[in-house]
PDB file of C-alpha atoms in Angstrom:
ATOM      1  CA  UNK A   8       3.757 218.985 366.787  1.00  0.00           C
ATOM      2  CA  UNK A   9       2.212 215.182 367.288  1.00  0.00           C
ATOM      3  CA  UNK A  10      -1.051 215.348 369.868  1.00  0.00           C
ATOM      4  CA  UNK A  11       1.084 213.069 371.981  1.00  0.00           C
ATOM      5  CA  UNK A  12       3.736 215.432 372.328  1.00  0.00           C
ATOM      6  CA  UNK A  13       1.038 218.517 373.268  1.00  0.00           C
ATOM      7  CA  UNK A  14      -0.074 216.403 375.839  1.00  0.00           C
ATOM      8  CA  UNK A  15       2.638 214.783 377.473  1.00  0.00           C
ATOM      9  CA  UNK A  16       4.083 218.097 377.876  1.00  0.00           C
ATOM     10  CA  UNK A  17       1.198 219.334 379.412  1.00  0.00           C
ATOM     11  CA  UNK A  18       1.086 216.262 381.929  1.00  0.00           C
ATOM     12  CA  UNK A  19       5.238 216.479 382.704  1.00  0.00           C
ATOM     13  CA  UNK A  20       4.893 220.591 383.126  1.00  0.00           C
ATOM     14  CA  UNK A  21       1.563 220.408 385.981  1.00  0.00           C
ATOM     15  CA  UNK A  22       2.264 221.713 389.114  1.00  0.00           C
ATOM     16  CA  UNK A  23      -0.066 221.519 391.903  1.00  0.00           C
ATOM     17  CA  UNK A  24      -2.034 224.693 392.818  1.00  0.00           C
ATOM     18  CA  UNK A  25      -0.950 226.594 395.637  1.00  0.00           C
ATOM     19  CA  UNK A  26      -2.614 226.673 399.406  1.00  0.00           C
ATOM     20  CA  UNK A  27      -3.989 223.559 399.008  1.00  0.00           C
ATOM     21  CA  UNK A  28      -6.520 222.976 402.317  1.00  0.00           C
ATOM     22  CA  UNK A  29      -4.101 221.467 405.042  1.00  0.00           C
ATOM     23  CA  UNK A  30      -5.328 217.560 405.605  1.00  0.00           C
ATOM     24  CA  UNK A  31      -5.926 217.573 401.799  1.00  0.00           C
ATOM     25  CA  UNK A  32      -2.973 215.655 399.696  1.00  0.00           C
ATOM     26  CA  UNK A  33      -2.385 216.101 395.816  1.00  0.00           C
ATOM     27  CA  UNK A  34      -2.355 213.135 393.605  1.00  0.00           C
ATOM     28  CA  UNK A  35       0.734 213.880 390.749  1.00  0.00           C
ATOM     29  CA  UNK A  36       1.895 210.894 389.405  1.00  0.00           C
ATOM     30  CA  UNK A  37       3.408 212.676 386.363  1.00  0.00           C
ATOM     31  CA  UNK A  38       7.259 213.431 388.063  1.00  0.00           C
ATOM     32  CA  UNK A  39       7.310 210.041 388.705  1.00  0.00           C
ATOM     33  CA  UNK A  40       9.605 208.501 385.395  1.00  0.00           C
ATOM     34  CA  UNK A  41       8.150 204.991 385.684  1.00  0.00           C
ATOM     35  CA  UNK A  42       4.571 206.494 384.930  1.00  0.00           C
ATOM     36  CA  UNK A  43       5.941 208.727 382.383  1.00  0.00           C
ATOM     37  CA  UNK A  44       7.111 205.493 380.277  1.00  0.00           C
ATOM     38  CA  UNK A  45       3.243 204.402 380.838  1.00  0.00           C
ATOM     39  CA  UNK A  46       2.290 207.899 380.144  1.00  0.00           C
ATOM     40  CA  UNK A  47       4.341 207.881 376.624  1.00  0.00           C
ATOM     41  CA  UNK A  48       3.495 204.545 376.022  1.00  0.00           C
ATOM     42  CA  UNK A  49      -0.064 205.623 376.098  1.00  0.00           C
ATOM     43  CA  UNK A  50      -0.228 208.830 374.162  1.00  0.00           C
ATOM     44  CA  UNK A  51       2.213 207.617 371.314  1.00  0.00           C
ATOM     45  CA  UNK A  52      -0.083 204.881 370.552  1.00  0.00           C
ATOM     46  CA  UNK A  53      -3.007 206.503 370.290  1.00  0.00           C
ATOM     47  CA  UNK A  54      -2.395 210.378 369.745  1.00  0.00           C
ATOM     48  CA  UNK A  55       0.717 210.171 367.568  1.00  0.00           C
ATOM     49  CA  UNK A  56      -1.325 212.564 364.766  1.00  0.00           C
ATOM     50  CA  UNK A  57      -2.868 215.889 364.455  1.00  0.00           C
ATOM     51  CA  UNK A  58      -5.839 214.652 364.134  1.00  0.00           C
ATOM     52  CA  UNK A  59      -8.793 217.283 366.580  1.00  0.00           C
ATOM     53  CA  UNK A  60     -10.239 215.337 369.378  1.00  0.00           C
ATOM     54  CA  UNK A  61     -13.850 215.951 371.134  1.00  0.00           C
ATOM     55  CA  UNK A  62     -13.046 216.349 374.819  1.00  0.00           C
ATOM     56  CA  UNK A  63     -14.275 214.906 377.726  1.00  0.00           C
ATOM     57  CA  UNK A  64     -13.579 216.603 381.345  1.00  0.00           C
ATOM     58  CA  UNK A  65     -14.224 214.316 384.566  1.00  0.00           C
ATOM     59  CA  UNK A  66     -14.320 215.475 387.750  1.00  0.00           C
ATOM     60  CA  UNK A  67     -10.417 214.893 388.929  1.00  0.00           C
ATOM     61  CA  UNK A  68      -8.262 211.473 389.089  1.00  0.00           C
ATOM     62  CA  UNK A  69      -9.080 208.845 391.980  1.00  0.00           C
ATOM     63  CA  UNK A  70      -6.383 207.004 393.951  1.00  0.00           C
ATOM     64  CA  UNK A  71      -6.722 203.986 391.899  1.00  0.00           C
ATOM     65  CA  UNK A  72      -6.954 205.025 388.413  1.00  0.00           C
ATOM     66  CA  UNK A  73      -5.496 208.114 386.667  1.00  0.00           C
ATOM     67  CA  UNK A  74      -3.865 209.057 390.013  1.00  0.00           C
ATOM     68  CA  UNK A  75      -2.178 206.013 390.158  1.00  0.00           C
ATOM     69  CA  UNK A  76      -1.253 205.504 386.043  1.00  0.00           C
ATOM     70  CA  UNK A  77      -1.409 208.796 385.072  1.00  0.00           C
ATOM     71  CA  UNK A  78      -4.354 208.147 382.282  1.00  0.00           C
ATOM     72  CA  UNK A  79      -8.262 209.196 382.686  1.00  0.00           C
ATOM     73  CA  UNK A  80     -10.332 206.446 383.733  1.00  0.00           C
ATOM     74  CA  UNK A  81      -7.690 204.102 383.122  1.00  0.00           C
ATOM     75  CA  UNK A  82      -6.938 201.573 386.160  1.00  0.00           C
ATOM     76  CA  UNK A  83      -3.421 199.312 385.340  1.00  0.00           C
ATOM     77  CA  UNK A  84      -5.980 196.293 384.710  1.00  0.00           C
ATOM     78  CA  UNK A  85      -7.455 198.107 381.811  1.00  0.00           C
ATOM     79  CA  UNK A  86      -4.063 199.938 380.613  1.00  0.00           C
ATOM     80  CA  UNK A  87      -3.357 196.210 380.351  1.00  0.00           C
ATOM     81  CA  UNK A  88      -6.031 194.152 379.358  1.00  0.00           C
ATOM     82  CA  UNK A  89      -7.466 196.792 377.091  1.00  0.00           C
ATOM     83  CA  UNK A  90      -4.783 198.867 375.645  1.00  0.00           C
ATOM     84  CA  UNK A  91      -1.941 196.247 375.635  1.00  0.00           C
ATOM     85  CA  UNK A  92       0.372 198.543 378.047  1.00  0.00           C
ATOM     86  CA  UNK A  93       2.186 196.255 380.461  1.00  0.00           C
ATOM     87  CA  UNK A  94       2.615 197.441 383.666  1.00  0.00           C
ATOM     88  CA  UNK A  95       3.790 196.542 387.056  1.00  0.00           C
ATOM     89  CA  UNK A  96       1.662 198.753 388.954  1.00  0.00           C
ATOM     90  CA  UNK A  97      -0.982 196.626 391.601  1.00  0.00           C
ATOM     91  CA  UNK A  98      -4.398 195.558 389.531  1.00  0.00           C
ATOM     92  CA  UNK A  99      -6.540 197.180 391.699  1.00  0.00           C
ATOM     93  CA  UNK A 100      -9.802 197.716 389.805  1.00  0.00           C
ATOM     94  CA  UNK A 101     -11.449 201.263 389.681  1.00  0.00           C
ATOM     95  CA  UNK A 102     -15.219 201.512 388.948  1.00  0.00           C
ATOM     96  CA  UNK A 103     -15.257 204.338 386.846  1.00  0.00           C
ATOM     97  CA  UNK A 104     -12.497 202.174 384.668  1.00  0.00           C
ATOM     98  CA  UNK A 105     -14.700 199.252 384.174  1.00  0.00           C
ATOM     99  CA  UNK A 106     -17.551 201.549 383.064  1.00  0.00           C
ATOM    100  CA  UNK A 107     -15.474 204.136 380.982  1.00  0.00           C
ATOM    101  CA  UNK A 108     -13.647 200.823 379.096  1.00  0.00           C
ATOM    102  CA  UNK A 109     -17.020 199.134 378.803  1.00  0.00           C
ATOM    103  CA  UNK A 110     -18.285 202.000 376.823  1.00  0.00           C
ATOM    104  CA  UNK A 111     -15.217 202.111 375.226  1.00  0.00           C
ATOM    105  CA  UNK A 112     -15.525 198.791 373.853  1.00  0.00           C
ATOM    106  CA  UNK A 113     -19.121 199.018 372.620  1.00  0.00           C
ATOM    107  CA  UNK A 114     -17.763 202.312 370.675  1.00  0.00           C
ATOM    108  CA  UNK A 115     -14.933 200.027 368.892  1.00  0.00           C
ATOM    109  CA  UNK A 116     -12.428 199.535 371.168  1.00  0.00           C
ATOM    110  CA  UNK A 117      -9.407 201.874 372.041  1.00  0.00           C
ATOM    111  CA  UNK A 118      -7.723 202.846 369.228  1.00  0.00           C
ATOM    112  CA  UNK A 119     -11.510 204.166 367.585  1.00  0.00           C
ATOM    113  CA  UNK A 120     -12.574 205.574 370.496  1.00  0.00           C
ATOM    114  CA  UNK A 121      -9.420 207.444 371.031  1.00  0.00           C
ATOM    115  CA  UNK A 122      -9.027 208.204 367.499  1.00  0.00           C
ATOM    116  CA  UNK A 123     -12.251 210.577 368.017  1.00  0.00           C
ATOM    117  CA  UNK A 124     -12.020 211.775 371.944  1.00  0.00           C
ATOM    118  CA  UNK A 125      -9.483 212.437 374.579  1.00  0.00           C
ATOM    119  CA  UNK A 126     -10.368 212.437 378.443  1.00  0.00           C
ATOM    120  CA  UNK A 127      -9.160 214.422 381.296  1.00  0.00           C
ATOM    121  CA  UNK A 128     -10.340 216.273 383.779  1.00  0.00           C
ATOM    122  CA  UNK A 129     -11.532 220.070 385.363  1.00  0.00           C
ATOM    123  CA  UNK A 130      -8.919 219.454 387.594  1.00  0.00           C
ATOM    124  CA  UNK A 131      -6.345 216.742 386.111  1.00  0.00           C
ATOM    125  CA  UNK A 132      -4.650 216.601 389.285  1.00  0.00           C
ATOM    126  CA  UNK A 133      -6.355 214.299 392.199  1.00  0.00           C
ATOM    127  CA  UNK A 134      -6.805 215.033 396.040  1.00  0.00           C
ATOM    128  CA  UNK A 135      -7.099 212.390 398.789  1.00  0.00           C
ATOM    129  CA  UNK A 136      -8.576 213.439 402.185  1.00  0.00           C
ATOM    130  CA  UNK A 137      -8.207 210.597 405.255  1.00  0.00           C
ATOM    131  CA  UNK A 138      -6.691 208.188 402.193  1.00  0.00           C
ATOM    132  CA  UNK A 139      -9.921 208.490 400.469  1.00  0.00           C
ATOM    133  CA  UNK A 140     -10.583 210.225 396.957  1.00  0.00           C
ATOM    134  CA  UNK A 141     -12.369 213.658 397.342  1.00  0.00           C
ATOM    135  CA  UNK A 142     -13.444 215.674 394.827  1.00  0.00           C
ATOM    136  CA  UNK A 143     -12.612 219.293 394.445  1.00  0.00           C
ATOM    137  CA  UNK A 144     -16.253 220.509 394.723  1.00  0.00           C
ATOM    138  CA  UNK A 145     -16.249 218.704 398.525  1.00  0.00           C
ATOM    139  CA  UNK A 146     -14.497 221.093 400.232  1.00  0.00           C
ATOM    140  CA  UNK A 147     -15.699 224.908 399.256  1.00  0.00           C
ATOM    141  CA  UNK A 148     -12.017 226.125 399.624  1.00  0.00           C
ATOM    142  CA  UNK A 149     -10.606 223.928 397.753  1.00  0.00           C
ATOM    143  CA  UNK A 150     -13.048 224.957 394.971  1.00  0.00           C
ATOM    144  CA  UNK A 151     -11.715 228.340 395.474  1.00  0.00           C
ATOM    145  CA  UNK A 152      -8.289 227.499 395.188  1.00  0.00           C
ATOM    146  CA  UNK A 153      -8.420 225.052 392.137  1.00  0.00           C
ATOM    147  CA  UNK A 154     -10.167 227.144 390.001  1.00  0.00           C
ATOM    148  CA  UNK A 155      -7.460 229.259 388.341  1.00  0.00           C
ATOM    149  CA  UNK A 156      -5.390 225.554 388.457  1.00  0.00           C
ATOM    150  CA  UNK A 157      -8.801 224.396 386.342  1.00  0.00           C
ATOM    151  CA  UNK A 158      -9.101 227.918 383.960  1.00  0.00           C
ATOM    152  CA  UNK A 159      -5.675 227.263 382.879  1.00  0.00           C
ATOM    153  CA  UNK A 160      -5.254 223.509 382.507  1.00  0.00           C
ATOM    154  CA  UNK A 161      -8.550 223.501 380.152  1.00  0.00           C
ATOM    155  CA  UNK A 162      -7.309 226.457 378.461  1.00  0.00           C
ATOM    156  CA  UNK A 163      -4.040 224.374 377.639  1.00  0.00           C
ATOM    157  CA  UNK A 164      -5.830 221.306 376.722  1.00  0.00           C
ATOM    158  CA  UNK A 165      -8.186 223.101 374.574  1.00  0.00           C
ATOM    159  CA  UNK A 166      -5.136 225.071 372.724  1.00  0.00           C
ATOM    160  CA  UNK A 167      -4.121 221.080 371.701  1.00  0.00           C
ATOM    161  CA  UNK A 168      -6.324 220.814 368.933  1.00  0.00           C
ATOM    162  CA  UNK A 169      -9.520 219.936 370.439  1.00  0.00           C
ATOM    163  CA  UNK A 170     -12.812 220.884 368.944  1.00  0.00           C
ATOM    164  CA  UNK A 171     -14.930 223.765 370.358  1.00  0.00           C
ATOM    165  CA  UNK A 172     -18.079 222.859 369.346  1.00  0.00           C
ATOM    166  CA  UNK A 173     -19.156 220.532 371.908  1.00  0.00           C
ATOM    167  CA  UNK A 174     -17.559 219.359 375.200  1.00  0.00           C
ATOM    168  CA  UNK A 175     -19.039 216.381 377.104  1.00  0.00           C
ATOM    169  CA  UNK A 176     -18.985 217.070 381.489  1.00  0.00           C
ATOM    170  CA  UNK A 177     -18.344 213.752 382.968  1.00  0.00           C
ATOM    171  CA  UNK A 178     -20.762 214.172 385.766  1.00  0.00           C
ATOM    172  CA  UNK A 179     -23.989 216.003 385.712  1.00  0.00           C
ATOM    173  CA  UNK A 180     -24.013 217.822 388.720  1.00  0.00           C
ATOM    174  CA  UNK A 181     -21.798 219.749 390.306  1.00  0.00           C
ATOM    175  CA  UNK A 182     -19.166 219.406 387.767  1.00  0.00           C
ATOM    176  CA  UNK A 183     -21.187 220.360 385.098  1.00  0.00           C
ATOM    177  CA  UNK A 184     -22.177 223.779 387.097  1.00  0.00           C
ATOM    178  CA  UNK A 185     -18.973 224.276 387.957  1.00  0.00           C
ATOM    179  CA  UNK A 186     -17.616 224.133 384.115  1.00  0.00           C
ATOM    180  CA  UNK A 187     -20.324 226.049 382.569  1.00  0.00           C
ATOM    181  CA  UNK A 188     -19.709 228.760 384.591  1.00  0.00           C
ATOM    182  CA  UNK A 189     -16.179 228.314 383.658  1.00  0.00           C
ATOM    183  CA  UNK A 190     -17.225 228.497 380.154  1.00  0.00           C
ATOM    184  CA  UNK A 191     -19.254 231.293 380.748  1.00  0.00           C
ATOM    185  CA  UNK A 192     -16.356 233.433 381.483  1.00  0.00           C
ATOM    186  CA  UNK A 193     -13.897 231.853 379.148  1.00  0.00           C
ATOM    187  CA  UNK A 194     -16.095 230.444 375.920  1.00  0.00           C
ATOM    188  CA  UNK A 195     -14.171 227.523 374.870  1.00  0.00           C
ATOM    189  CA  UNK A 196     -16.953 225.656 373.704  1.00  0.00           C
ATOM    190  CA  UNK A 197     -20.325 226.345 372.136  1.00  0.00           C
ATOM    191  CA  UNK A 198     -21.737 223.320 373.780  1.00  0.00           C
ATOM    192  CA  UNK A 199     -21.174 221.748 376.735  1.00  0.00           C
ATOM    193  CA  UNK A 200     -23.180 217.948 377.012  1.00  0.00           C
ATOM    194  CA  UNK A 201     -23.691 216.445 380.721  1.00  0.00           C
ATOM    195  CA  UNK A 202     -23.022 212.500 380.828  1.00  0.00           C
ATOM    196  CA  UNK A 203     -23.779 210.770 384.150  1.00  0.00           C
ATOM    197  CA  UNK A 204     -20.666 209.940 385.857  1.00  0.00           C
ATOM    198  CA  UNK A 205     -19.434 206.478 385.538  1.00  0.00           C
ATOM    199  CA  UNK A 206     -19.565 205.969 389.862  1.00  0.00           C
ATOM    200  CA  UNK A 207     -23.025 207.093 390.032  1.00  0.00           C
ATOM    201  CA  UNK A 208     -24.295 204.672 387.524  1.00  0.00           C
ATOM    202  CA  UNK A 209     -21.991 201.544 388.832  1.00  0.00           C
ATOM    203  CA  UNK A 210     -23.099 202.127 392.252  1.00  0.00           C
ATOM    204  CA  UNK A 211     -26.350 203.261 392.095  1.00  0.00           C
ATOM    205  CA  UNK A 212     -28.474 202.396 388.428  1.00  0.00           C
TER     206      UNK A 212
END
């Protein structure tokens, strides 16, 4: 099976964790079909091989990027402007997109950078609190209640060919705690690297 296929199953198949923290909404753009043309779109382009990718976990999608196309760190101007994917989703800009595609662009652009890496996240589904993005960290129950959503999304995502020698932790902090001690229990990697996370250094470097 392709790497696109592994993965879009994956995406079409996630279901929300249970006893999610009332006042706290899910982000799961993946059941809706106009996003799962963008989604297909996507991962045929650039994962149609079997080709092992290093992975890269963020924290979990924002309103205006991977919770609103359904790809990490990928805002509709980028899936656009960068990756050739039309869309008619609103071009609202995400920080973490600019950053994430600037990098991407000093690496080679798309097609080399995803040739070598795939991104998602500890928990590739989103929360919103108060219409603002919150992480899953913020709120101490929904920490709780994520974590066997996060044990077996990674698990999956690892299964798809990824390599286990080194895993790069989009964000330094908490996220990176938080996913070693994951990886403490479950040893899917014999490395795990923390990168500063694309806000922090837009906002405040």
């Amino acid at each position: 099976m392709k790497l696109s296929e592994s993965i879009l199953n994956f995406y079409r198949n996630l279901t929300p964790p249970p006893r999610i923290p009332k006042g706290i909404l899910v982000l799961n753009p993946y059941h809706d079909a106009y996003i799962q043309g963008i989604c297909q779109a996507f991962y045929e382009k650039y994962y149609s091989d079997t080709q092992p990718r290093t992975l890269m976990l963020g924290i979990n999608p924002g309103r205006f990027g991977s919770g609103t196309t359904g790809i990490s760190f990928t805002d509709p101007i980028r899936l656009e402007q960068a990756c050739d994917i039309e869309n008619s989703l609103l071009k609202k800009p995400e920080l973490s997109s600019d950053f994430i595609y600037q990098m991407i662009d000093a690496f080679g652009g798309p097609a080399s950078f995803y040739s070598k890496y795939f991104i998602s996240s500890v928990s590739p589904l989103g929360f919103t609190r108060d219409g603002k993005n919150i992480n899953y960290y913020d709120d101490k129950t929904l920490e709780k209640v994520i974590r066997p959503f996060a044990v077996s999304a990674i698990s999956q995502t690892v299964n798809m060919r990824m390599d286990r020698n080194r895993c790069y932790s989009i964000g330094e902090g908490k996220n990176y705690d938080f996913l070693m001690k994951l990886n403490g229990e479950h040893h899917w990697f014999k490395k795990i690297i923390p990168l500063a996370h694309p806000r922090f250094i837009m906002q405040y470097k």
